[in-house]
Short mmCIF file of C-alpha atoms in Angstrom, two decimals:
data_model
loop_
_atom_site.label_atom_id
_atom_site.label_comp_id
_atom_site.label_asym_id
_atom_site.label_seq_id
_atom_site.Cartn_x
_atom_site.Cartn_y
_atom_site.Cartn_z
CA UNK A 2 8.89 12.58 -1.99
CA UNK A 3 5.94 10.17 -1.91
CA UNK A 4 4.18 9.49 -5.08
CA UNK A 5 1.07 10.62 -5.68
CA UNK A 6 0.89 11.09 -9.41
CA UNK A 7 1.17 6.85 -9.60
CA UNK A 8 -2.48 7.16 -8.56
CA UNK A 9 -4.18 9.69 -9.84
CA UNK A 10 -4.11 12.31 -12.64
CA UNK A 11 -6.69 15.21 -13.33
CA UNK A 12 -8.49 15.72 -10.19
CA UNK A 13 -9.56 13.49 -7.55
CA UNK A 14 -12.89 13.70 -6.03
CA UNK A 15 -13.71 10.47 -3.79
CA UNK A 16 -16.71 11.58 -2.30
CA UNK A 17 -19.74 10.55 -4.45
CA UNK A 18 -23.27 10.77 -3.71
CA UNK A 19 -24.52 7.61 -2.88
CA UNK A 20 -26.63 4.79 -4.99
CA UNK A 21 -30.38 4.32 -5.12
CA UNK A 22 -29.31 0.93 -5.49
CA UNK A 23 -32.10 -0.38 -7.48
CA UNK A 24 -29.65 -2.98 -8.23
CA UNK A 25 -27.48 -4.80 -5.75
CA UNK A 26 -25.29 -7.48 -7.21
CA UNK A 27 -22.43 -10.01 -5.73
CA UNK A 28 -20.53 -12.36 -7.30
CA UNK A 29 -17.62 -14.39 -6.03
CA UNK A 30 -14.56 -15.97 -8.30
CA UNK A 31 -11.82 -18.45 -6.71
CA UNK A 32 -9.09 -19.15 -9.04
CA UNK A 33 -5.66 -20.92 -8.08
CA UNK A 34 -2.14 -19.74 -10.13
CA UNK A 35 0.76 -22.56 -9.99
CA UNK A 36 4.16 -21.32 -9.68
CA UNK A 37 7.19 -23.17 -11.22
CA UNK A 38 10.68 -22.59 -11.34
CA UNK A 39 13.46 -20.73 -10.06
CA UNK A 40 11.94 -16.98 -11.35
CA UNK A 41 11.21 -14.58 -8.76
CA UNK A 42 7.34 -15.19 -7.55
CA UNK A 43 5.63 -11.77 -7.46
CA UNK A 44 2.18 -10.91 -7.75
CA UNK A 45 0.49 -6.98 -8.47
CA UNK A 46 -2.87 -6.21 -7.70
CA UNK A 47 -3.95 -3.07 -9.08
CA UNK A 48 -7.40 -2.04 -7.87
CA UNK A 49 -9.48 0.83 -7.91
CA UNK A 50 -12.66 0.47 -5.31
CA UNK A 51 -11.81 -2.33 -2.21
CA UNK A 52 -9.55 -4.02 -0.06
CA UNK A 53 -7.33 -6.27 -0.24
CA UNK A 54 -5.79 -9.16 1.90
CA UNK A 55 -3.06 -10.94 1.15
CA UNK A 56 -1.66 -13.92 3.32
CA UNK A 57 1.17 -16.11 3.13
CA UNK A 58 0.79 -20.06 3.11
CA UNK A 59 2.96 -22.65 2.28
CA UNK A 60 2.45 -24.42 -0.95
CA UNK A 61 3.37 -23.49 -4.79
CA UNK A 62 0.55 -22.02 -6.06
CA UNK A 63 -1.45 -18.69 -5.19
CA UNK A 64 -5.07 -19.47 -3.96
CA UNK A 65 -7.61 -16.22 -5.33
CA UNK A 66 -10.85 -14.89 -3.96
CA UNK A 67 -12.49 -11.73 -5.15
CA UNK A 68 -15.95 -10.85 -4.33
CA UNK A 69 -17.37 -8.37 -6.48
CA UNK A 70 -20.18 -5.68 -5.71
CA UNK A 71 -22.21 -3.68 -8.12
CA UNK A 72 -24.34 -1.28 -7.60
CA UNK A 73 -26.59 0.95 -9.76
CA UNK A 74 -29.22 3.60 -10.13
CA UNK A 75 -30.83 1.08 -12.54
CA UNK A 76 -30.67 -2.38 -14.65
CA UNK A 77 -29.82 0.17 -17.40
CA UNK A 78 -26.99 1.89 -15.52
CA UNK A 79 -25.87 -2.14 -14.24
CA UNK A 80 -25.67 -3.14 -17.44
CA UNK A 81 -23.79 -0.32 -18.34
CA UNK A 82 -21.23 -1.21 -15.73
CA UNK A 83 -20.55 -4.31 -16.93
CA UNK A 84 -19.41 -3.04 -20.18
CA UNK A 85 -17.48 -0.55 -18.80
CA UNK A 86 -15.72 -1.74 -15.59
CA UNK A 87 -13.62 -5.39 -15.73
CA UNK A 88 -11.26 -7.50 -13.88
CA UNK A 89 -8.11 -8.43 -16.02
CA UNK A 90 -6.29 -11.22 -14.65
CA UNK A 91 -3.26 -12.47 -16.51
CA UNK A 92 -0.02 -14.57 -15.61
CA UNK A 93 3.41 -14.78 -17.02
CA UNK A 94 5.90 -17.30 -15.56
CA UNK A 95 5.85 -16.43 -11.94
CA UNK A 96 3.85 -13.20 -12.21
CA UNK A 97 0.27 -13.18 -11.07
CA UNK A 98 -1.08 -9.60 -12.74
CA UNK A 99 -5.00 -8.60 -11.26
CA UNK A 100 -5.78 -5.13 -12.75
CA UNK A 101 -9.38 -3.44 -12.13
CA UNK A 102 -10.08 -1.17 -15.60
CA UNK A 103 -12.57 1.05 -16.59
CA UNK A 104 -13.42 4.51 -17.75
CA UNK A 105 -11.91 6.08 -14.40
CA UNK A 106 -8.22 5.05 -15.40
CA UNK A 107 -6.01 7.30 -17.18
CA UNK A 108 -3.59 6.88 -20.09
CA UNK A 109 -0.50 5.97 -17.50
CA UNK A 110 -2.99 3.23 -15.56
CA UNK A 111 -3.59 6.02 -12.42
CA UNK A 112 -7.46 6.44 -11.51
CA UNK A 113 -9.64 9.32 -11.21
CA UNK A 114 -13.39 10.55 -10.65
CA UNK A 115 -15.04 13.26 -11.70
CA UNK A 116 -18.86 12.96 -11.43
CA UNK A 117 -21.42 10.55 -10.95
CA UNK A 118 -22.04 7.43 -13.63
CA UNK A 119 -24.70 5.92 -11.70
CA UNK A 120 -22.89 2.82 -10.43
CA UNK A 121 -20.56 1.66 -8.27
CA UNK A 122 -18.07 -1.40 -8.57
CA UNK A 123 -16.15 -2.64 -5.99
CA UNK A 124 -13.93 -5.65 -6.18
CA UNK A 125 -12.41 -7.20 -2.84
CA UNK A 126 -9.29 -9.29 -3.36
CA UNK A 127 -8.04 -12.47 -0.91
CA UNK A 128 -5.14 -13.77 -1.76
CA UNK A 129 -2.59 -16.91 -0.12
CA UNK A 130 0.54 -16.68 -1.37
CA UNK A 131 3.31 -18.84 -1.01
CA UNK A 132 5.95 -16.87 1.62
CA UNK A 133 8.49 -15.75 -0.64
CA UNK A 134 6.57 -14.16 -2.60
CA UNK A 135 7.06 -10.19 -3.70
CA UNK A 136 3.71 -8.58 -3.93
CA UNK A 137 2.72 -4.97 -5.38
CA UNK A 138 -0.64 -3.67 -3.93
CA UNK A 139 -2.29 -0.68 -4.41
CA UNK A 140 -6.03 0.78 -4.00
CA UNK A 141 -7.83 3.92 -4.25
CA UNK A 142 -10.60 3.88 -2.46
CA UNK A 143 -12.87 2.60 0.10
CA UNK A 144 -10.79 -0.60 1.34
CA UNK A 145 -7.88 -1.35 3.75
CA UNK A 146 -4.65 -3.23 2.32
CA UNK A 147 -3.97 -6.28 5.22
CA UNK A 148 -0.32 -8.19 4.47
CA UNK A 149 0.70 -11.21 6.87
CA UNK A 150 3.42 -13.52 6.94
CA UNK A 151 4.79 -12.90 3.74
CA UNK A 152 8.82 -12.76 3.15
CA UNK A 153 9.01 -10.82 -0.18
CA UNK A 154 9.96 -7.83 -1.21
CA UNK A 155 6.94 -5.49 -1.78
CA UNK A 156 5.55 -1.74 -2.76
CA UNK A 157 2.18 -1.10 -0.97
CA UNK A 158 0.12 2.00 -1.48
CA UNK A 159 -3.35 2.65 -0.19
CA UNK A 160 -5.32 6.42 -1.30
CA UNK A 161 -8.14 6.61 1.18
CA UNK A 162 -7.65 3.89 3.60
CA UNK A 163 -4.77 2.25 5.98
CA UNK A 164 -1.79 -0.19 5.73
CA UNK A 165 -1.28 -2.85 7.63
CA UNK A 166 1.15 -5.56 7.14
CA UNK A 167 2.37 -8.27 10.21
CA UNK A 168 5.12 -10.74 10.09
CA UNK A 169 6.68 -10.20 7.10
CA UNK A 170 10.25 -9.57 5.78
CA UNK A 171 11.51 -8.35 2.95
CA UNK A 172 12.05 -4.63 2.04
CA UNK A 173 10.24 -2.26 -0.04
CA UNK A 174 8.24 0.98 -0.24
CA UNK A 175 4.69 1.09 2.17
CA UNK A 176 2.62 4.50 1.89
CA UNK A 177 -1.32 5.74 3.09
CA UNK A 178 -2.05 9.37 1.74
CA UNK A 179 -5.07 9.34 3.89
CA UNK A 180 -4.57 6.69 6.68
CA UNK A 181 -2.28 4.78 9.33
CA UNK A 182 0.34 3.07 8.14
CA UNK A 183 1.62 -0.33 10.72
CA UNK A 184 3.93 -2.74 10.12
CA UNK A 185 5.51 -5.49 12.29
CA UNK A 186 8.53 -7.11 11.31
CA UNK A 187 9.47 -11.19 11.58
CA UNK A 188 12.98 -10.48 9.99
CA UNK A 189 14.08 -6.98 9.95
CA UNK A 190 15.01 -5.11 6.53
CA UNK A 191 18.33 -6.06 4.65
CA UNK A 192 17.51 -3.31 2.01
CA UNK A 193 16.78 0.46 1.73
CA UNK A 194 12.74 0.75 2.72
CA UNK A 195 10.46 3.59 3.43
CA UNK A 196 7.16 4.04 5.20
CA UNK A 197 4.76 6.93 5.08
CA UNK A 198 1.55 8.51 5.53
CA UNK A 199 0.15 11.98 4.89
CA UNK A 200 -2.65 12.41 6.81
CA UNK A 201 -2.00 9.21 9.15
CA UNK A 202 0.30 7.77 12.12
CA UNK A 203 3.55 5.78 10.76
CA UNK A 204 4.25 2.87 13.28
CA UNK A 205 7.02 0.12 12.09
CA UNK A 206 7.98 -2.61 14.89
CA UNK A 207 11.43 -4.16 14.29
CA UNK A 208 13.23 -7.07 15.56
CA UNK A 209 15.48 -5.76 18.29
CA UNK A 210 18.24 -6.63 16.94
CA UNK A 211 17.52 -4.20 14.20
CA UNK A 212 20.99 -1.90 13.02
CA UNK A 213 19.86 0.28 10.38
CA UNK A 214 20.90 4.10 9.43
CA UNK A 215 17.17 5.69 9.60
CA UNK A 216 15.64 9.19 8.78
CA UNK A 217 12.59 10.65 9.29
CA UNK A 218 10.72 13.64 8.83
CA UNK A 219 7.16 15.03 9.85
CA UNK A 220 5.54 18.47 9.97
CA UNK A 221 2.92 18.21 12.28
CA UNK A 222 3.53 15.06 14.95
CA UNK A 223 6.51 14.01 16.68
CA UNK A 224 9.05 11.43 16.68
CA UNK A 225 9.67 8.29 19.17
CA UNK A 226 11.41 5.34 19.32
CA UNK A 227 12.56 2.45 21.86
CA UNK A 228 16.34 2.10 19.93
CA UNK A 229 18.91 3.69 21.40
CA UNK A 230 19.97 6.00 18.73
CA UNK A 231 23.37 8.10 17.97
CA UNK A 232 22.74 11.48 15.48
CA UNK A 233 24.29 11.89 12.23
CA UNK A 234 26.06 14.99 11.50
CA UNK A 235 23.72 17.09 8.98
CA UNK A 236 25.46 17.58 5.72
CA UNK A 237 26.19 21.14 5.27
CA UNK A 238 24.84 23.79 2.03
CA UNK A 239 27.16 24.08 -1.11
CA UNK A 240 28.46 26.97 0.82
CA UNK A 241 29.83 25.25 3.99
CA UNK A 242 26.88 26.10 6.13
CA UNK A 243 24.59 23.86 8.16
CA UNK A 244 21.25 24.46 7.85
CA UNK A 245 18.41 22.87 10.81
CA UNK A 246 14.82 22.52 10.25
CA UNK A 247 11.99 21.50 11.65
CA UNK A 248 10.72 20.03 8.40
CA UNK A 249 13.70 18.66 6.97
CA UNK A 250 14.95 15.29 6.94
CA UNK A 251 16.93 14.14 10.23
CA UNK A 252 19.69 11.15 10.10
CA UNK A 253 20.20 8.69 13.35
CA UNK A 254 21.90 5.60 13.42
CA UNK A 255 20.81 2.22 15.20
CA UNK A 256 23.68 0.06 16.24
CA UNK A 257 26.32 -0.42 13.65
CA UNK A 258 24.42 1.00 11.23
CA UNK A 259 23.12 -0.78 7.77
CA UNK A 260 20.32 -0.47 5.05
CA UNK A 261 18.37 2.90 5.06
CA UNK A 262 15.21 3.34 6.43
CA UNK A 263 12.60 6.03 5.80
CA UNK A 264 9.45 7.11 7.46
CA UNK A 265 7.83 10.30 6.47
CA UNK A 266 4.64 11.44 8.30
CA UNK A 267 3.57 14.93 7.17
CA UNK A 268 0.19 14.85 9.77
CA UNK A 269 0.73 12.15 12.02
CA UNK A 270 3.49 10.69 14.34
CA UNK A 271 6.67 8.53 13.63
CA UNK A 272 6.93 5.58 16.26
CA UNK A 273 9.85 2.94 15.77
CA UNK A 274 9.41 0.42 18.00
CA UNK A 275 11.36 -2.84 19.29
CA UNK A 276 8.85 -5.60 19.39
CA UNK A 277 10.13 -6.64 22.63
CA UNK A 278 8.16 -3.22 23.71
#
């Protein structure tokens, strides 16, 4: 089941009425991590209001950008934001940490907004990476979440906004609640992955020489792929009996079969494509 309480507790409410913005403030920091070593090279960004971008490059060392926005009712209400809304950055070893807090995060680091402060603060994240590296990315609101050419492993969750992630490798976990998950593969999957959207088309392009056990499931879009497929048989109730639905998980295998992969599209279509298509 995809996880939405990682997010978000209390309620959500992402619609707030906009700014008078009597002030209107951007600042830009660069900052450059060196990795070392033989540990695994990961980096999590953990934002709240944005996008962000992350690229790979060769090199040892992760290059940083992150414009910053704020915007308030008043110089009262900006310099209220500033006490209350910050940018941790932190490293240890080979793990680059970037975590937006403020009053809107909960006890178990999940966001949520209910009513109007006065200001808005939105942080926008660029990031080159050397290739291997894992990366952990998730935002809220108000931002798309761009991954190329990056080889790591990697767990990607957007709220309000889309996925999109080109020439990478790895496996991992990539879900949009509200928004269109695509992903293009330069080495296909050696572990168990999933992709997903709620209220958004899931579209995953494989190498064709992709041989994989997949399942799938949506409730309101169809299925399609390029890969000739065989069916698995469904595995039947405690009782003996086999039970089909239209909302229920369904098993194919690619090939020879290997690592499992998920996609899960509860509004929205499933399409697993070759990329010779």
């Amino acid at each position: 089941m995809p996880k939405y309480l990682s997010i978000a507790c209390g309620l959500l409410i992402v619609c707030l009425p906009a700014l008078a913005d009597d002030v209107d403030q951007r600042d830009t920091l660069e900052k450059t991590f060196p990795f070392s070593g033989a540990a695994v090279r990961k980096v999590i960004v953990d934002n709240v209001e944005g996008s962000i971008q992350v690229t790979g490059r060769s090199g040892s060392e992760i290059r940083l950008i992150v414009r910053k926005r704020l915007r308030a009712d008043s110089p009262e209400k900006a310099a209220e934001a500033r006490r209350d809304v910050s940018l941790d950055i932190s490293q240890d070893a080979n793990t680059v940490r970037l975590y937006v807090d403020g009053p809107f995060r909960c006890r178990d680091g999940g966001a949520r907004f209910h009513g109007r402060r006065g200001y808005h603060v939105r942080y926008d994240f660029e990031l080159q990476v050397p290739p291997d590296t894992a990366v952990s990315l998730k935002t809220v609101n108000d931002g798309e979440i761009k991954v190329e050419g990056v080889a790591g492993d990697y767990e990607v969750e957007n709220i309000n906004g889309g996925i999109q992630m080109a020439e990478v490798s790895g496996s991992g976990r990539v879900y949009a609640l509200n928004g269109r998950v695509q992903v293009l593969f330069h080495e296909n999957p050696r572990a168990a992955s999933s992709f997903g959207s709620l209220n958004g088309e899931v579209r995953v392009s494989f190498q064709p020489s992709l041989a994989a056990d997949l399942r799938f499931k949506t409730f309101n879009g169809g299925v399609f792929t390029d890969f000739p497929v065989s069916y698995l048989p469904v595995q039947p109730t405690s009782e003996g009996k086999f039970v089909y639905k239209s909302n229920e998980w369904s098993s194919v295998r690619v090939a020879r079969g290997g690592p499992e992969l998920s996609f899960d599209a509860f509004n929205g279509n499933i399409r697993i494509l070759s990329r010779e298509q």
